[in-house]
């Protein structure tokens, strides 16, 4: 059949459609326009059993089992034995269809599972003349599966809601005209127009206009973010007030929103350690239950002259109530809900294993720049000899000239401090001068020729390395700035023959601590984090000042990336460590820690790939939410496991040493399974106090 591209067809092609692989647009998640089987602008779809999802098929079979079970019971009470047999047969076929298929598949893989136990128990009930009880078992087992699927689909719906954040068409400028173009046809470099209220379809860079963008769907941040020329915008966010033009930087399928969806889908497949243990134990447990049941069937009649039918009935009851359905589902139900709920709040866990491990963390290592501080340093003072002046107190020609020379050199560097000096110069109205012979000193500074003079701009250590000497007065002034938590950049002139000629002055730069840093540290301590360490490449005095403001007692300063990695290794030998950084400069440390957490990672590829937990926003409250959710998840899983195990022990004890009707055992067993699912589902709406 030729490809149809009618984009007005109101049909969403699902992955369970038998023609899913044929769909040329299947990679566009959440596509509501089916390009297959469109005739005269209307979708032609024949309802066939093969086109239904497995969940819907199981729902239909469950309803059939309920109706035929009721009909069989009524026919039996009226003495219509033939009708009852037919009705019960249909009940067994519809109620046990999926259980039998799954059980046979497990046997082919040489495994034993819960589905096989349920089918055997139902067949056993029919053998001893209790077909109604066996049919009720299969009906309730099917009903339980339907309810489980419905409960767990709530967590999957959180992912589907992310898919709906992306429009299917965008307003593009093509050959001087504005056209609506399908998402899949938009290429990198295309210019897209956004009107107020429009949802951003693809990642891009603003070319023209300014507006506030609601990024809460990605970052969980309720306050809109102002965007203007040069700023990045992300798919799934909403333009609020102004009009914008932006250039597409990533095609459909590779945007930040797409990566989030992919991460969460993969995370829900990543199994936690507890879940893997229970799945491994399920086969051994099922084998034990079957052997124990056989013992109950054979031993009492052979050795104590008990009635075979009574022993068989008791054994079937034990087989039902001892099945570990609730145990097996208790962990994934909680973790799936937690991961999906966290994603809606801008916190991405890459798997249940990381959620589980974060709950055990007792040591948190925090990078200073960009985590505890804003990562956007500003110039606070400009010094010339012994004269100090702040930029906001007016302009002195000498200080203005010093700032101009420093900014002219630093304009060619990408370091945050260099950006701060350049910005301060621009704000003061300095015109940057052309330079020659630029030379970078990584981690220390840079030098270049400005207006015929060779200028060095860098740290005190670089100044000393080049032979510079500070007098007591200069050293005291710089020490005072360092004690205030500021970074000092020296500006010096280099003589033509190489050594330093003279010190022109110095510039004080400070990175502002985040407003919520102190509250975050206190909240982490209340959550049970016993050790909080700040790691930084900055000098010790600056680091200690920031740590005091944040309430952190332990500081490791002047660390290069290699030393930071060694510090994480040292901490990991003493406890379970979570490393929190920006995901770019801290990649080795993030990878080495038990749990790596990347802050403010929207649009950052390296953070998405390296970290175990990704915080889309830079708000430290999201870090607290991640820890609180992990600990709450552990509590819920413990509740589920304790409840499921308790129900099994109580029901099995009553069935073994007393008398329990098979229908009551079935209700207790299936009811416990549904309850642990619902308890885990509470994590979808978890909020940090």
XYZ file of C-alpha atoms in Angstrom:
689
model
C 0.000 0.000 0.000
C 1.342 3.451 -0.876
C 2.212 5.789 1.962
C -0.541 8.179 3.007
C 0.395 11.434 4.713
C -2.976 12.926 5.601
C -2.175 14.783 8.817
C -5.811 15.459 9.674
C -6.553 11.848 10.586
C -7.533 11.856 14.287
C -6.044 8.462 15.102
C -3.134 7.666 17.402
C -1.192 4.644 16.187
C -0.286 2.509 19.211
C 2.730 0.233 19.508
C 0.431 -2.772 19.908
C -1.011 -2.183 16.431
C 0.047 -5.093 14.160
C 1.122 -2.552 11.549
C 3.220 -0.472 13.961
C 6.500 -1.392 12.248
C 5.103 -0.155 8.919
C 4.345 3.297 10.252
C 6.839 5.772 8.747
C 6.198 8.160 11.642
C 6.349 5.729 14.556
C 9.433 7.423 16.015
C 7.372 10.543 16.700
C 6.164 9.515 20.142
C 2.551 10.289 20.874
C 1.730 10.920 17.208
C -1.989 11.467 16.821
C -1.997 11.266 13.037
C -1.956 7.809 11.522
C -0.553 7.800 7.964
C -1.822 4.260 7.355
C -5.278 3.242 6.092
C -6.639 6.746 5.476
C -9.400 7.035 2.927
C -11.090 10.332 1.925
C -9.680 12.068 4.981
C -11.238 9.528 7.370
C -9.561 6.672 9.147
C -10.768 3.203 8.207
C -9.983 0.711 10.964
C -11.616 -2.686 11.332
C -11.925 -3.785 14.945
C -10.133 -7.114 15.086
C -9.014 -9.229 18.028
C -5.409 -9.007 16.816
C -5.476 -5.200 16.947
C -6.459 -5.056 20.636
C -3.878 -4.482 23.341
C -3.112 -7.371 25.681
C -4.592 -5.404 28.595
C -7.891 -4.958 26.751
C -7.980 -8.609 25.719
C -7.486 -9.662 29.338
C -10.274 -7.314 30.419
C -12.675 -8.872 27.885
C -11.728 -12.402 28.936
C -12.203 -11.447 32.595
C -15.742 -10.225 31.857
C -16.465 -13.460 29.960
C -15.176 -15.469 32.927
C -17.427 -13.526 35.312
C -20.537 -14.022 33.178
C -19.950 -17.715 32.522
C -19.073 -18.352 36.199
C -22.366 -16.796 37.274
C -24.211 -18.764 34.592
C -22.528 -22.000 35.679
C -23.426 -21.438 39.315
C -27.054 -20.667 38.424
C -27.302 -23.684 36.097
C -25.827 -25.946 38.767
C -28.335 -24.743 41.353
C -31.170 -25.467 38.920
C -29.857 -28.926 38.143
C -28.880 -28.139 34.572
C -25.647 -30.083 34.732
C -24.909 -29.993 31.015
C -25.259 -26.229 30.857
C -23.149 -25.883 33.996
C -20.336 -27.966 32.493
C -20.296 -25.830 29.346
C -20.369 -22.609 31.375
C -17.560 -23.735 33.706
C -15.497 -24.845 30.725
C -15.811 -21.359 29.226
C -14.895 -19.874 32.614
C -11.735 -21.959 32.792
C -10.771 -21.127 29.218
C -11.348 -17.358 29.493
C -10.137 -16.900 33.066
C -7.091 -19.134 32.721
C -6.059 -18.304 29.161
C -3.230 -15.884 29.944
C -2.203 -17.773 33.058
C -1.843 -20.984 31.068
C 0.106 -19.276 28.292
C 2.487 -17.642 30.763
C 2.856 -20.868 32.735
C 3.691 -22.897 29.622
C 6.180 -20.279 28.518
C 7.854 -20.480 31.923
C 8.024 -24.282 31.665
C 9.656 -24.013 28.251
C 12.254 -21.771 29.916
C 12.552 -24.329 32.731
C 11.079 -21.953 35.280
C 8.169 -22.078 37.684
C 6.033 -19.025 38.358
C 2.822 -17.793 39.978
C 0.678 -18.222 36.851
C 1.411 -21.946 36.765
C 0.481 -22.310 40.446
C -2.879 -20.614 39.870
C -3.769 -22.815 36.878
C -2.783 -25.981 38.746
C -4.875 -24.958 41.760
C -7.942 -24.320 39.573
C -7.584 -27.636 37.754
C -7.138 -29.375 41.103
C -10.355 -27.840 42.391
C -12.212 -29.180 39.344
C -10.744 -32.658 39.927
C -12.110 -32.826 43.494
C -15.573 -31.745 42.360
C -15.339 -28.034 43.112
C -15.445 -26.480 39.640
C -17.170 -23.353 40.918
C -14.324 -22.653 43.375
C -11.743 -23.288 40.647
C -13.584 -20.984 38.263
C -13.798 -18.325 40.962
C -10.032 -18.632 41.497
C -9.335 -18.046 37.809
C -11.854 -15.208 37.616
C -10.391 -13.422 40.668
C -6.856 -14.028 39.425
C -7.813 -12.474 36.094
C -9.593 -9.611 37.877
C -6.495 -9.034 40.015
C -4.308 -8.832 36.902
C -6.691 -6.361 35.302
C -6.659 -4.169 38.413
C -2.854 -4.400 38.592
C -2.550 -3.372 34.965
C -4.906 -0.461 35.564
C -2.938 0.648 38.632
C 0.431 0.378 36.926
C -0.890 2.114 33.825
C -1.275 5.162 36.065
C 2.510 5.323 36.281
C 2.851 4.737 32.537
C 0.337 7.523 31.917
C 2.851 9.923 33.447
C 5.148 9.093 30.540
C 2.329 9.427 28.017
C 1.566 12.863 29.470
C 5.141 13.887 28.640
C 4.622 12.722 25.059
C 1.563 14.971 24.757
C 3.689 18.020 25.535
C 4.928 18.154 21.955
C 2.751 19.583 19.155
C 2.613 17.719 15.853
C 3.071 20.800 13.666
C 5.147 23.965 13.894
C 4.915 27.423 12.340
C 8.052 27.811 10.186
C 9.489 30.565 8.015
C 10.184 29.110 4.566
C 11.232 31.291 1.606
C 9.901 34.385 3.315
C 6.518 32.773 4.062
C 5.100 31.342 7.273
C 3.828 27.769 6.913
C 2.607 24.995 9.199
C 4.966 22.044 8.787
C 4.789 18.562 10.296
C 7.273 17.925 13.094
C 9.111 15.174 11.242
C 9.734 17.436 8.249
C 11.493 20.169 10.228
C 15.285 20.133 9.844
C 18.058 21.619 11.954
C 18.482 25.309 11.107
C 14.809 25.897 10.315
C 13.446 29.140 11.786
C 10.270 28.665 13.842
C 7.858 31.390 14.954
C 6.257 31.237 18.401
C 3.144 33.189 19.316
C 1.908 33.736 22.897
C 0.519 30.470 24.250
C 2.314 28.270 21.720
C 4.068 25.147 22.943
C 7.693 24.737 21.840
C 7.981 21.721 19.528
C 11.758 21.361 19.138
C 14.899 22.485 20.947
C 16.395 25.676 19.582
C 18.164 28.999 20.083
C 16.270 32.303 20.207
C 17.070 34.552 17.232
C 14.635 37.395 17.760
C 12.187 38.668 20.382
C 11.869 38.161 24.104
C 9.333 36.378 26.283
C 8.821 34.325 29.419
C 8.817 30.563 28.966
C 7.034 28.129 31.281
C 9.535 25.264 31.758
C 7.635 23.527 34.582
C 6.875 20.511 32.372
C 10.615 19.729 32.150
C 12.217 21.165 35.257
C 9.334 21.258 37.732
C 10.157 24.963 38.173
C 6.936 26.932 38.671
C 8.406 30.376 37.861
C 8.651 31.229 34.135
C 12.132 31.807 32.684
C 12.887 34.965 30.690
C 14.281 34.258 27.222
C 15.890 36.608 24.730
C 18.304 36.455 21.802
C 20.942 33.749 22.257
C 19.067 31.799 24.952
C 18.204 28.117 24.558
C 14.600 26.937 24.592
C 13.389 23.363 24.946
C 10.652 21.229 23.435
C 7.580 20.791 25.610
C 7.770 24.236 27.237
C 5.170 26.990 26.726
C 5.668 30.520 25.414
C 3.683 32.824 27.668
C 3.582 36.455 26.577
C 5.835 37.680 23.778
C 6.567 36.521 20.244
C 9.816 34.708 19.473
C 11.714 33.404 16.485
C 14.111 30.561 17.141
C 16.457 28.380 15.124
C 16.001 24.612 15.516
C 19.168 23.008 16.926
C 17.994 19.402 17.298
C 15.674 17.358 15.075
C 12.560 15.508 16.222
C 13.468 12.540 18.372
C 16.636 14.124 19.794
C 15.268 16.986 21.869
C 15.613 17.299 25.631
C 11.997 16.144 25.988
C 12.670 13.040 23.893
C 15.715 12.196 26.001
C 13.660 12.563 29.165
C 10.979 10.210 27.833
C 13.601 7.673 26.760
C 15.375 7.867 30.116
C 12.193 7.286 32.089
C 11.070 4.404 29.864
C 14.474 2.752 30.264
C 14.454 3.478 33.991
C 11.189 1.604 34.479
C 12.793 -1.432 32.841
C 15.899 -1.174 35.064
C 15.249 -3.476 38.007
C 16.211 -2.716 41.591
C 18.310 -5.165 43.555
C 15.348 -6.191 45.731
C 13.225 -6.847 42.644
C 15.927 -8.946 41.001
C 16.304 -10.994 44.177
C 12.559 -11.659 44.406
C 12.387 -12.677 40.749
C 15.266 -15.110 41.213
C 13.664 -16.513 44.355
C 10.227 -16.875 42.726
C 11.188 -20.013 40.803
C 12.640 -21.766 43.858
C 9.682 -20.712 45.981
C 7.158 -21.945 43.396
C 8.958 -25.282 43.222
C 8.841 -25.603 47.008
C 5.104 -24.809 47.074
C 4.391 -27.468 44.422
C 6.403 -30.122 46.313
C 4.751 -29.172 49.596
C 1.326 -29.368 47.946
C 2.100 -32.839 46.563
C 3.114 -33.864 50.068
C -0.207 -32.637 51.479
C -2.072 -34.596 48.802
C -0.245 -37.916 49.281
C 1.029 -38.129 52.869
C -2.207 -37.805 54.929
C -4.156 -40.492 52.943
C -1.189 -42.880 52.947
C -0.124 -42.572 56.585
C -3.142 -41.243 58.501
C -6.017 -42.693 56.467
C -7.350 -39.217 55.661
C -9.847 -38.748 52.844
C -8.124 -38.078 49.554
C -10.665 -35.445 48.484
C -10.265 -33.540 51.768
C -6.458 -33.617 51.553
C -6.566 -32.583 47.909
C -8.910 -29.661 48.684
C -6.664 -28.479 51.534
C -3.615 -28.764 49.298
C -5.268 -26.683 46.574
C -6.105 -24.001 49.142
C -2.490 -23.969 50.307
C -1.356 -23.755 46.694
C -3.475 -20.618 46.237
C -2.722 -18.724 49.443
C 1.025 -19.492 49.380
C 1.522 -18.133 45.861
C 3.862 -15.094 45.958
C 1.920 -12.768 43.647
C 1.891 -9.873 46.110
C 5.550 -10.407 46.995
C 6.661 -10.301 43.373
C 4.734 -7.125 42.487
C 5.426 -5.237 45.756
C 8.774 -3.751 44.694
C 8.236 -2.851 40.996
C 4.838 -1.299 41.732
C 6.432 1.175 44.139
C 9.495 1.954 42.043
C 7.578 2.412 38.782
C 5.262 4.914 40.455
C 8.149 6.744 42.145
C 10.162 7.072 38.919
C 7.171 8.289 36.888
C 6.064 10.743 39.591
C 9.579 12.136 39.962
C 9.868 12.679 36.195
C 6.810 14.922 36.257
C 8.622 17.070 38.845
C 11.873 17.380 36.937
C 13.777 14.605 38.744
C 14.929 11.743 36.490
C 16.039 8.423 37.979
C 17.788 6.155 35.497
C 16.447 3.034 37.170
C 15.015 1.485 40.294
C 18.510 0.385 41.281
C 19.592 4.033 41.645
C 16.401 4.954 43.514
C 17.036 2.078 45.898
C 20.716 2.964 46.361
C 19.992 6.655 46.954
C 17.878 5.618 49.941
C 21.031 4.096 51.482
C 23.301 7.116 50.942
C 24.857 8.484 54.138
C 27.478 10.805 52.595
C 26.831 13.619 50.115
C 29.655 15.341 48.239
C 28.610 18.711 46.809
C 30.508 20.584 44.126
C 30.662 24.284 45.011
C 30.408 26.127 41.727
C 27.018 25.762 40.093
C 25.635 23.598 42.895
C 25.944 25.496 46.178
C 26.574 28.735 44.299
C 24.809 30.176 41.272
C 27.806 29.513 39.028
C 27.546 33.094 37.737
C 30.332 35.107 39.444
C 30.235 38.914 39.436
C 32.941 41.534 39.854
C 32.653 43.138 43.289
C 35.722 45.392 43.434
C 38.484 46.772 41.201
C 41.753 47.698 42.907
C 44.646 49.816 41.645
C 47.622 49.899 43.976
C 46.054 50.756 47.367
C 42.901 52.382 45.963
C 39.673 50.399 46.053
C 36.566 51.189 44.105
C 33.372 49.230 43.470
C 31.951 49.457 39.943
C 28.649 50.794 41.228
C 30.242 53.801 42.963
C 31.179 55.670 39.831
C 33.982 55.523 37.305
C 37.612 56.425 37.913
C 39.741 56.559 34.819
C 42.530 54.398 36.239
C 40.257 51.615 37.416
C 38.253 51.820 34.202
C 41.466 51.368 32.228
C 42.517 48.361 34.358
C 39.137 46.707 33.841
C 39.318 47.413 30.099
C 42.726 45.748 29.737
C 41.710 42.710 31.794
C 38.451 42.272 29.880
C 40.224 42.569 26.521
C 42.363 39.558 27.453
C 39.616 37.560 29.180
C 37.179 38.026 26.278
C 39.011 35.150 24.568
C 38.545 32.765 27.514
C 35.482 30.646 28.347
C 36.102 30.513 32.108
C 33.176 31.825 34.261
C 35.464 34.349 35.969
C 36.594 35.618 32.576
C 32.958 36.019 31.570
C 32.284 37.980 34.768
C 35.176 40.403 34.096
C 34.082 40.885 30.498
C 30.483 41.547 31.549
C 31.553 44.063 34.183
C 33.635 45.923 31.594
C 30.747 46.024 29.141
C 28.399 47.278 31.869
C 30.902 50.069 32.625
C 30.931 51.085 28.970
C 34.457 49.853 28.241
C 35.324 49.280 24.601
C 37.352 46.076 24.342
C 40.661 46.553 22.585
C 42.114 44.234 19.962
C 44.759 41.846 21.217
C 47.619 39.807 19.811
C 49.415 36.664 20.901
C 46.722 35.298 23.219
C 47.999 32.492 25.443
C 45.885 30.522 27.919
C 47.115 29.074 31.213
C 44.373 26.480 31.972
C 42.976 26.809 35.461
C 45.161 29.830 36.245
C 44.645 32.661 33.747
C 45.720 34.069 30.384
C 47.987 36.652 28.756
C 47.968 38.724 25.577
C 49.353 41.917 24.053
C 47.030 44.898 24.508
C 47.897 48.293 22.978
C 51.551 47.344 22.726
C 51.843 46.042 26.308
C 51.987 42.369 27.311
C 49.273 41.879 29.965
C 48.930 38.926 32.328
C 45.534 38.262 33.955
C 45.387 35.378 36.410
C 45.486 33.902 39.870
C 48.044 34.767 42.578
C 49.696 31.382 41.970
C 50.231 32.223 38.289
C 51.618 35.593 39.338
C 54.124 33.846 41.640
C 55.030 31.295 38.973
C 56.025 34.149 36.643
C 58.320 35.637 39.273
C 55.949 38.180 40.746
C 56.287 39.254 44.384
C 53.633 40.889 46.556
C 54.576 43.301 49.314
C 53.074 42.984 52.773
C 50.403 45.608 52.139
C 49.257 43.976 48.905
C 49.284 40.511 50.469
C 47.191 41.725 53.412
C 44.634 43.326 51.083
C 44.335 40.158 49.004
C 44.103 37.941 52.109
C 41.231 40.063 53.368
C 39.342 39.549 50.107
C 39.969 35.803 50.227
C 38.657 35.636 53.796
C 35.417 37.210 52.525
C 34.997 34.309 50.098
C 36.033 36.263 47.027
C 38.328 35.149 44.205
C 41.188 37.493 43.344
C 42.471 38.023 39.790
C 45.762 39.884 39.421
C 46.513 42.127 36.442
C 50.214 42.626 35.668
C 52.407 43.921 32.851
C 55.095 41.629 31.442
C 58.435 43.074 30.405
C 59.588 42.501 26.800
C 62.290 40.112 27.979
C 59.807 37.832 29.792
C 59.682 38.531 33.548
C 56.919 40.529 35.203
C 57.469 44.274 34.999
C 54.891 45.569 37.457
C 51.606 44.773 39.178
C 48.877 47.024 37.804
C 46.119 46.008 40.209
C 43.653 43.253 40.986
C 39.981 42.454 40.575
C 37.771 40.797 43.187
C 35.136 38.342 41.902
C 32.493 36.545 43.971
C 30.098 33.715 43.160
C 26.825 34.183 45.029
C 25.656 31.318 47.248
C 22.195 30.022 46.401
C 19.410 31.293 48.645
C 18.209 27.786 49.467
C 21.667 26.268 50.108
C 21.502 26.507 53.908
C 17.958 25.109 54.027
C 18.993 22.242 51.734
C 21.891 21.232 53.992
C 19.606 21.221 57.038
C 16.969 19.149 55.264
C 19.531 16.577 54.130
C 20.710 16.177 57.713
C 17.131 15.654 58.887
C 16.743 12.960 56.215
C 19.604 11.041 57.805
C 22.652 12.193 55.808
C 25.404 12.024 58.423
C 28.232 13.552 56.376
C 28.139 16.465 53.900
C 31.366 17.453 52.133
C 31.955 20.386 49.804
C 34.425 19.808 46.942
C 35.907 22.660 44.926
C 38.872 23.690 42.845
C 38.739 27.149 44.418
C 41.190 28.291 47.109
C 40.718 27.173 50.693
C 39.644 30.536 52.139
C 36.926 31.066 49.537
C 35.713 27.501 49.993
C 35.578 27.789 53.789
C 33.601 31.031 53.582
C 30.984 29.451 51.282
C 30.844 26.339 53.481
C 30.230 28.446 56.600
C 27.347 30.243 54.910
C 25.802 26.942 53.823
C 26.330 25.209 57.162
C 28.807 22.616 55.863
C 31.572 21.498 58.235
C 33.859 19.542 55.907
C 35.626 21.142 52.945
C 38.104 19.826 50.371
C 39.492 22.771 48.364
C 41.981 23.451 45.553
C 41.094 20.128 43.905
C 41.819 19.454 40.256
C 39.469 16.922 38.586
C 41.903 14.089 39.324
C 42.124 15.033 43.008
C 38.346 15.343 43.188
C 38.050 11.794 41.847
C 40.505 10.538 44.479
C 38.468 12.258 47.193
C 35.313 10.488 46.023
C 37.174 7.163 46.116
C 38.275 7.912 49.682
C 34.735 8.806 50.779
C 33.332 5.696 49.061
C 35.506 3.506 51.250
C 33.921 5.057 54.337
C 30.241 5.085 53.358
C 27.644 5.167 50.576
C 28.364 8.348 48.600
C 26.237 10.538 46.347
C 28.151 13.088 44.270
C 26.242 16.218 43.221
C 27.710 18.327 40.418
C 26.939 20.132 37.189
C 27.529 17.041 35.039
C 30.205 18.664 32.878
C 33.322 19.366 34.932
C 32.549 16.619 37.432
C 32.057 13.683 35.067
C 34.764 11.417 36.607
C 33.524 12.040 40.141
C 29.882 11.506 39.134
C 30.784 8.196 37.541
C 32.867 7.017 40.519
C 30.317 7.764 43.273
C 27.732 5.171 44.290
C 25.088 7.605 42.973
C 25.940 10.480 40.610
C 23.486 13.406 40.609
C 23.642 16.123 37.922
C 22.115 19.513 38.750
C 20.394 21.795 36.239
C 20.932 19.346 33.394
C 18.249 20.526 30.921
C 19.834 20.301 27.498
C 23.131 18.925 28.833
C 23.972 15.708 26.978
C 26.912 14.710 29.174
C 24.777 14.956 32.320
C 22.080 12.783 30.786
C 24.643 10.126 29.909
C 26.870 10.159 33.017
C 24.656 10.785 36.042
C 22.423 8.200 37.706
C 19.945 10.890 38.769
C 19.317 14.012 36.680
C 17.785 17.177 38.145
C 16.426 19.272 35.296
C 16.284 22.392 37.479
C 19.040 24.054 39.519
C 16.767 24.440 42.547
C 18.279 22.638 45.514
C 14.785 21.726 46.711
C 14.716 19.163 43.871
C 17.819 17.538 45.340
C 16.040 17.242 48.681
C 12.984 15.825 46.883
C 15.129 13.116 45.271
C 16.507 11.990 48.640
C 13.120 12.196 50.366
C 11.428 10.213 47.577
C 14.128 7.523 47.708
C 13.673 7.079 51.442
C 9.874 7.108 51.153
C 10.090 4.482 48.391
C 12.126 2.251 50.691
C 9.467 2.631 53.392
C 6.669 1.754 50.936
C 8.553 -1.284 49.611
C 9.138 -2.468 53.189
C 5.430 -2.020 53.927
C 4.494 -3.982 50.825
C 6.887 -6.838 51.518
C 5.866 -7.078 55.174
C 2.165 -7.013 54.345
C 2.447 -9.531 51.502
C 4.540 -11.938 53.563
C 2.247 -11.537 56.564
C -0.860 -12.324 54.515
C 0.787 -15.455 53.097
C 1.802 -16.688 56.563
C -1.636 -16.047 58.111
C -3.648 -17.573 55.267
C -1.322 -20.557 54.918
C -1.410 -21.233 58.677
C -5.214 -21.147 58.773
C -5.470 -23.350 55.680
C -2.932 -25.851 57.034
C -4.014 -26.153 60.660
C -7.671 -25.142 60.439
C -10.263 -24.944 57.705
C -10.372 -22.276 55.009
C -12.785 -22.364 52.078
C -10.959 -22.071 48.783
C -12.949 -18.951 47.680
C -11.914 -17.153 50.898
C -8.278 -18.042 50.263
C -8.580 -16.732 46.727
C -10.081 -13.426 47.898
C -7.368 -12.979 50.528
C -4.570 -13.784 48.101
C -5.770 -11.605 45.235
C -6.855 -8.811 47.566
C -3.363 -8.540 49.031
C -1.909 -8.323 45.528
C -4.163 -5.415 44.581
C -3.519 -3.609 47.882
C 0.280 -3.611 47.486
C -0.161 -2.172 43.982
C -2.356 0.619 45.293
C 0.042 1.310 48.161
C 2.938 1.665 45.726
C 0.832 3.916 43.527
C 0.799 6.528 46.312
C 4.334 7.495 45.306
C 3.018 9.035 42.077
C 1.821 12.023 44.073
C 4.641 12.183 46.637
C 5.599 15.718 47.680
C 8.376 16.852 49.990
C 7.216 18.618 53.137
